[in-house]
XYZ file of C-alpha atoms in Angstrom:
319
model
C 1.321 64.283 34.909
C 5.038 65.257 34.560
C 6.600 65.304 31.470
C 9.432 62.937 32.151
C 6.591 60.169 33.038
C 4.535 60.928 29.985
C 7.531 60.839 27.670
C 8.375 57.247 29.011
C 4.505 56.424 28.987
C 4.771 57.317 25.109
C 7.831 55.171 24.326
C 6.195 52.401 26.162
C 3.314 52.941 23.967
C 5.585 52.889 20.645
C 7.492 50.209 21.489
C 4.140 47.953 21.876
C 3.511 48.778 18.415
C 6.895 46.763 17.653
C 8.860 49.816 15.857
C 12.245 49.394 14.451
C 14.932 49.682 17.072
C 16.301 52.903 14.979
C 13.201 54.422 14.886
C 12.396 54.394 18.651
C 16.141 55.813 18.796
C 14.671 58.700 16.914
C 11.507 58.743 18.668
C 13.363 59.384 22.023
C 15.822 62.028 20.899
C 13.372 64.150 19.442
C 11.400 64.106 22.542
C 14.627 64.409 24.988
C 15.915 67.252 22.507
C 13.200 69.438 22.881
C 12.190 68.220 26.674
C 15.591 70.152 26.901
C 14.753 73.342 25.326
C 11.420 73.208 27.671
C 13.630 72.658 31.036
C 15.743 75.459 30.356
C 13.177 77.820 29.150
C 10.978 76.777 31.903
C 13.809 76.309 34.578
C 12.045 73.426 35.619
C 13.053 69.932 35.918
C 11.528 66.994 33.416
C 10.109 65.210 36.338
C 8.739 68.378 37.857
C 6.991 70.243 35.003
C 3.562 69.598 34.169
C 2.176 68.458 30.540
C -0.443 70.499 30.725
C 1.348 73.979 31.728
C 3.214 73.478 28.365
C 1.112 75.964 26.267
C 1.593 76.851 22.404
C 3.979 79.962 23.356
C 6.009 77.727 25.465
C 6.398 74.985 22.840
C 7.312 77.691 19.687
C 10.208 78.870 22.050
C 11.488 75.393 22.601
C 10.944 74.669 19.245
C 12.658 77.771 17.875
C 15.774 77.170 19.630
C 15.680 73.587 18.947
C 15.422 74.507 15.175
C 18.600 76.790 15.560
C 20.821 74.463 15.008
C 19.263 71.847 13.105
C 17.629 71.226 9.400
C 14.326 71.325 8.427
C 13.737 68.066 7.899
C 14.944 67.200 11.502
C 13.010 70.234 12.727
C 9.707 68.776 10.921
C 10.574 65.006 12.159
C 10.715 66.454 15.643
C 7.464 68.303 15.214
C 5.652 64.973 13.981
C 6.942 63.401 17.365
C 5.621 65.932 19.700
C 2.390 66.465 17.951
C 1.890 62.044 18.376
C 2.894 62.858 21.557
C 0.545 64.994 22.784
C -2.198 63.291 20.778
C -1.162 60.204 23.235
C -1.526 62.886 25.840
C -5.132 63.957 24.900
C -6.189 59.977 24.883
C -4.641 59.676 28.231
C -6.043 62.218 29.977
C -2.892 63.949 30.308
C -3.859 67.089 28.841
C -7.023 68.440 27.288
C -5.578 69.521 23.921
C -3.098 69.555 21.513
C -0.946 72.804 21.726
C 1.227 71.345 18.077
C -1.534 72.418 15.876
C 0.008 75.932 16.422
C 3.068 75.198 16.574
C 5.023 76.159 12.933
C 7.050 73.508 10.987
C 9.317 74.339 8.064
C 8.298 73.357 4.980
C 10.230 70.817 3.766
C 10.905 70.972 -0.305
C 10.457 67.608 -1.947
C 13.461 65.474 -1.178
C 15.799 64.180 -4.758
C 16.340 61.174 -4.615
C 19.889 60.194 -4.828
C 20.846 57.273 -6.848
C 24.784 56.201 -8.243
C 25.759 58.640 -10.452
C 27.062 56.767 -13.921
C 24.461 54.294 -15.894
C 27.219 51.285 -15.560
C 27.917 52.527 -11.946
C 25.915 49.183 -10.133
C 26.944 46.699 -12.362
C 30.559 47.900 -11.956
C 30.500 48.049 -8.136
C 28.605 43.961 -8.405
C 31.838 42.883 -10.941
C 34.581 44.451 -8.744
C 33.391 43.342 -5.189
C 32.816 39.369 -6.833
C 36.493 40.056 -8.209
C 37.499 40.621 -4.800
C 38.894 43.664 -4.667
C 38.247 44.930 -1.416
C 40.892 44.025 0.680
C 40.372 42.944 4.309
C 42.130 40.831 6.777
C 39.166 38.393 6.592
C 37.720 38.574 3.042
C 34.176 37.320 2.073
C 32.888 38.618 -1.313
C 30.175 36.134 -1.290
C 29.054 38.364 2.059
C 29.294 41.863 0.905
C 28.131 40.521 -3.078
C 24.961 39.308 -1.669
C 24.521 42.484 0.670
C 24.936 45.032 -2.120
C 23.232 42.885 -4.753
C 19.719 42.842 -2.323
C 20.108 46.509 -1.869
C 20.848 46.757 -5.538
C 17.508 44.578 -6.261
C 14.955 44.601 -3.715
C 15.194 48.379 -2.779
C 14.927 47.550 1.246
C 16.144 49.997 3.546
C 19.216 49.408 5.587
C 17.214 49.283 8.896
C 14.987 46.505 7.129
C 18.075 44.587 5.751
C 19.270 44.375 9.236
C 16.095 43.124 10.542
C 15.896 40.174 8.031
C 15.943 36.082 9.284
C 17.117 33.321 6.782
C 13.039 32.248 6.400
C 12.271 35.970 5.177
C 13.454 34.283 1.991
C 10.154 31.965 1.102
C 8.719 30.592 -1.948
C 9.335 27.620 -4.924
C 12.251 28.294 -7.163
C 10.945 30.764 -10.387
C 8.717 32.651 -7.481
C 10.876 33.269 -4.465
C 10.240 36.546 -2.158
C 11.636 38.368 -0.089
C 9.520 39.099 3.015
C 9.938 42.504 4.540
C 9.049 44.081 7.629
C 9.251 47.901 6.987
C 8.438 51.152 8.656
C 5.391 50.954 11.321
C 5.526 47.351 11.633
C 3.951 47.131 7.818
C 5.175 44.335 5.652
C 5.546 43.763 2.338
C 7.069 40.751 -0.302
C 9.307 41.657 -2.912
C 10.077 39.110 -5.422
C 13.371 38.133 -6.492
C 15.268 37.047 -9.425
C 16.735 33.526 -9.478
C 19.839 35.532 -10.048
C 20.031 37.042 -6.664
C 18.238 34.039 -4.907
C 21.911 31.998 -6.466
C 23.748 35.061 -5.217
C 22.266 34.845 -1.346
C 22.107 30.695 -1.396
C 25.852 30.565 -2.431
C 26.716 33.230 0.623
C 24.674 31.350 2.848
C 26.744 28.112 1.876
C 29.947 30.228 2.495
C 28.341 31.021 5.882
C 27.925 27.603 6.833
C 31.528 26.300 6.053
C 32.994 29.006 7.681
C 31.151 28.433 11.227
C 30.099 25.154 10.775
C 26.431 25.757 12.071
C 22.936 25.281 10.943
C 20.796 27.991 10.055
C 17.200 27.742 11.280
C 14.478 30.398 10.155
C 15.051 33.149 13.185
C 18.600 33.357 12.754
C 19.702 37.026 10.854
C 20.211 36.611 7.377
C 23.182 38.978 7.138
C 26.272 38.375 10.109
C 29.230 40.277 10.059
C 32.982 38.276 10.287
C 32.236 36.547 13.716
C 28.611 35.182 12.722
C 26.814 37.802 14.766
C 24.019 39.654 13.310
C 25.275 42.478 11.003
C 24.961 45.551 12.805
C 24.007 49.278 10.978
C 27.576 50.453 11.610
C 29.059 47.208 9.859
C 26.414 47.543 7.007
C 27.872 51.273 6.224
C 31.527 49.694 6.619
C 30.420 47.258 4.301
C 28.984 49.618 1.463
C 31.377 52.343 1.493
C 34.531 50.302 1.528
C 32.861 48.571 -1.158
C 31.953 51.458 -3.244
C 35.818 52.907 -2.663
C 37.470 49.395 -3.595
C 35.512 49.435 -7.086
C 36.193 52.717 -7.928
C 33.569 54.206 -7.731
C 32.578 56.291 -4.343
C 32.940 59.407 -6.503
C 29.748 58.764 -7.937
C 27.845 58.545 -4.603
C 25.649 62.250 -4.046
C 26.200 64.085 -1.111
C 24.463 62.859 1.705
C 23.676 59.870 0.562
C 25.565 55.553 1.044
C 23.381 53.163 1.487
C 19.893 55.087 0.444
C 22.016 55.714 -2.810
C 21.194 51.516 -3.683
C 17.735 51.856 -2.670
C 17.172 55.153 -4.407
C 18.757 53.835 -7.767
C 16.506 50.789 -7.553
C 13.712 52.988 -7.648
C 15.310 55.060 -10.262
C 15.431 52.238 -12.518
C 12.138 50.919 -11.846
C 10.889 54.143 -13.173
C 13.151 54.388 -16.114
C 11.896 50.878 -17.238
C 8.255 52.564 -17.255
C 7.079 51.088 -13.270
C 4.137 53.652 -12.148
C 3.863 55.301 -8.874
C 1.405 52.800 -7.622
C 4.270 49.692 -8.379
C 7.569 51.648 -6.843
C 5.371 52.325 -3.854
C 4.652 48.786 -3.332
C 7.945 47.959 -3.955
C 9.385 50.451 -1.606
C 6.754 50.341 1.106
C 6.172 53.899 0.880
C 2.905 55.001 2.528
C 2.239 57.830 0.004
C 2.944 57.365 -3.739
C 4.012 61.089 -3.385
C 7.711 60.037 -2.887
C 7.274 57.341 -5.602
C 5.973 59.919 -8.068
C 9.407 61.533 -6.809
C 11.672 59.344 -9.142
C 9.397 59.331 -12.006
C 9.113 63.275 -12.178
C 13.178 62.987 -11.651
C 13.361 60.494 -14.780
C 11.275 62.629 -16.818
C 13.392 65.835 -16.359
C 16.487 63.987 -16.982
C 15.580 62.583 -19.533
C 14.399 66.015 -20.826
C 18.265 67.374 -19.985
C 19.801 64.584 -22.443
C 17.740 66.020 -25.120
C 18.486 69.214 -24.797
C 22.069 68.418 -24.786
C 21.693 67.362 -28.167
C 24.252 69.537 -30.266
C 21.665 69.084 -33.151
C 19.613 71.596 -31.263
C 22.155 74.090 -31.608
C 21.595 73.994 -35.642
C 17.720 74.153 -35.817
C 18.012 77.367 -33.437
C 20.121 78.720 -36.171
C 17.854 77.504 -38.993
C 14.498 78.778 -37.023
C-alpha cells in the first residue's frame, strides 16, 4: 500500500474513535510533516512510495531532518504518531513490522507546570474583568467572568471548554458537575461550587436576553459576540485581553495563556494538600506522573520561601 492511502486509512481510523478536532489537526501534521521529509529523501511521491520500503534507516533520516527545526517535545509527539501509525499498519496488513522501535526520540525533561505568577494573581484577574474593565465595542463581563472563572475552577483544557453543551452542566443544586469529555474520547465530572454554577447561570441569562433564544442541551455552552460557538482563537482573545485589562499579563510564564488557569488550578489543589491520585482525576490525566508534577513543584517552593528566611542568615552565623 502507498503511503498517502495508509496515512488517510489512519485518520479515518482516528477519527472513528471520535478525537478532538485539534487533536486530529495534530495527528495529520505530524504525519504530512514527516511524509515530507520521506518524499524528498526518497524522491518519491506520497502516492507512489510503498509502506513497506520505508525501513528504520529511512525513517531516522526523515526524522532527523524533521527534528532540525523543531523541539523535542514536537519531535517526540511526532514519533508517538508514526509509531500508532505503523502499529495500524502491522494490524492491516500493510507492513510486517514496526520500523519506530528503532527509531530515537529525545528525551523530553519533565514539563513545569506554569501557573499565574502572584498568590492574589486569580482573584485579581476575577474582580477586574466583573468590574468591567476590558474594553470592547460589545462588552459582556458576564461572558468572559464565567469563561475564566471555569478555567480558574474546574481545570478543563481549552480544547474541552470549547467542546462543552449547556446539559454538560447536570446535577441538583449543592451537587452540580461539570461533565467533561477530555483527551481520547475519556470523560470525566468535575464538581462545582454553587459559586461558579451562579457565575455560569447568570451568563447564560445574559445570553438569552441578548439573542432572545432558547437554549436546549446540544447547544455550546460558551458563544462568542454573535451567538456562535466560541471558537479556540476567540477563547485566547478572550483570556489574554483579559489578563492585560486587569493588570496582570506580566505574571503569565513564558509559553504559557490559557494552560496558565488550568495549571494554577492544579497548583492549588496541591497546595491545599490534594494527592496525585485526586489532581489526576480532576485533570483527566492518564498518568499521575504529571499530577505528581505540581506536588513535587509545591514542595520545592515551598522549600525556596524557607530558605529565604533572613533568620537563616543568623543561625549560619551562630552555628
Amino acid at each position: 500500500m502507498d503511503l498517502a492511502r495508509l496515512v488517510e486509512s489512519y485518520l479515518e481510523h482516528l477519527q472513528a474513535r471520535k478525537l478532538a478536532a485539534n487533536s486530529l489537526r495534530a495527528y495529520r501534521r505530524d504525519l504530512e510533516s514527516v511524509a515530507g521529509e520521506l518524499v524528498e529523501l526518497t524522491g518519491t511521491p506520497a502516492e507512489r512510495l510503498a509502506v513497506e520500503e520505508l525501513d528504520a534507516s529511512v525513517l531516522r533520516s526523515a526524522f532527523a531532518r524533521f527534528a532540525a527545526r523543531r523541539s523535542a517535545a514536537t519531535v517526540t509527539r511526532a514519533w508517538s504518531t508514526w509509531n500508532g501509525f505503523f502499529g495500524f499498519g502491522v494490524i492491516e496488513g500493510a507492513v510486517s513490522g514496526n520500523p519506530m522501535k528503532v527509531v530515537p526520540k529525545p528525551r523530553n525533561a519533565p514539563a513545569t507546570p506554569k501557573p499565574l505568577q502572584g498568590e492574589e494573581t486569580p482573584e485579581r484577574l476575577l474582580r477586574q474583568v466583573a468590574a468591567g474593565v476590558r474594553k470592547a465595542r460589545n462588552p459582556w463581563p458576564e461572558r468572559d467572568l464565567a469563561v475564566l472563572a471555569t478555567l480558574l475552577c474546574t481545570g478543563v483544557r481549552s480544547a474541552e471548554l470549547l467542546e462543552l453543551t449547556v446539559s454538560s452542566l447536570a446535577g441538583r443544586s449543592g451537587d452540580r458537575r461539570l461533565h467533561v469529555q477530555g483527551k481520547g474520547g475519556k470523560s470525566r465530572s468535575i464538581p462545582i461550587e454553587d459559586s461558579l454554577d451562579e457565575l455560569i447561570r447568570s451568563y447564560l441569562r445574559t445570553r438569552k436576553q441578548r439573542f432572545g433564544n432558547r437554549l436546549p442541551g446540544a447547544e455550546p455552552l460558551f458563544v462568542d459576540h454573535r451567538g456562535g460557538k466560541l471558537q479556540r482563537g476567540g477563547l485566547q482573545y478572550l483570556v489574554r485581553r483579559s489578563l492585560q485589562a486587569a493588570g496582570v499579563s506580566d505574571r503569565v510564564q513564558p509559553g504559557a495563556m490559557v494552560h496558565a488557569l488550568r495549571h494554577t488550578f492544579a497548583t492549588r489543589l496541591a497546595e491545599d494538600g490534594a494527592s496525585a491520585a485526586e489532581i489526576a482525576k480532576l485533570l483527566g490525566h492518564s498518568s499521575m506522573n504529571s499530577s505528581q508534577t505540581y506536588i513535587d513543584v509545591t514542595a520545592r517552593e515551598q522549600r525556596l520561601s524557607v530558605k529565604a528566611n533572613r533568620t537563616h542568615r543568623v543561625l549560619g552565623e551562630l552555628g
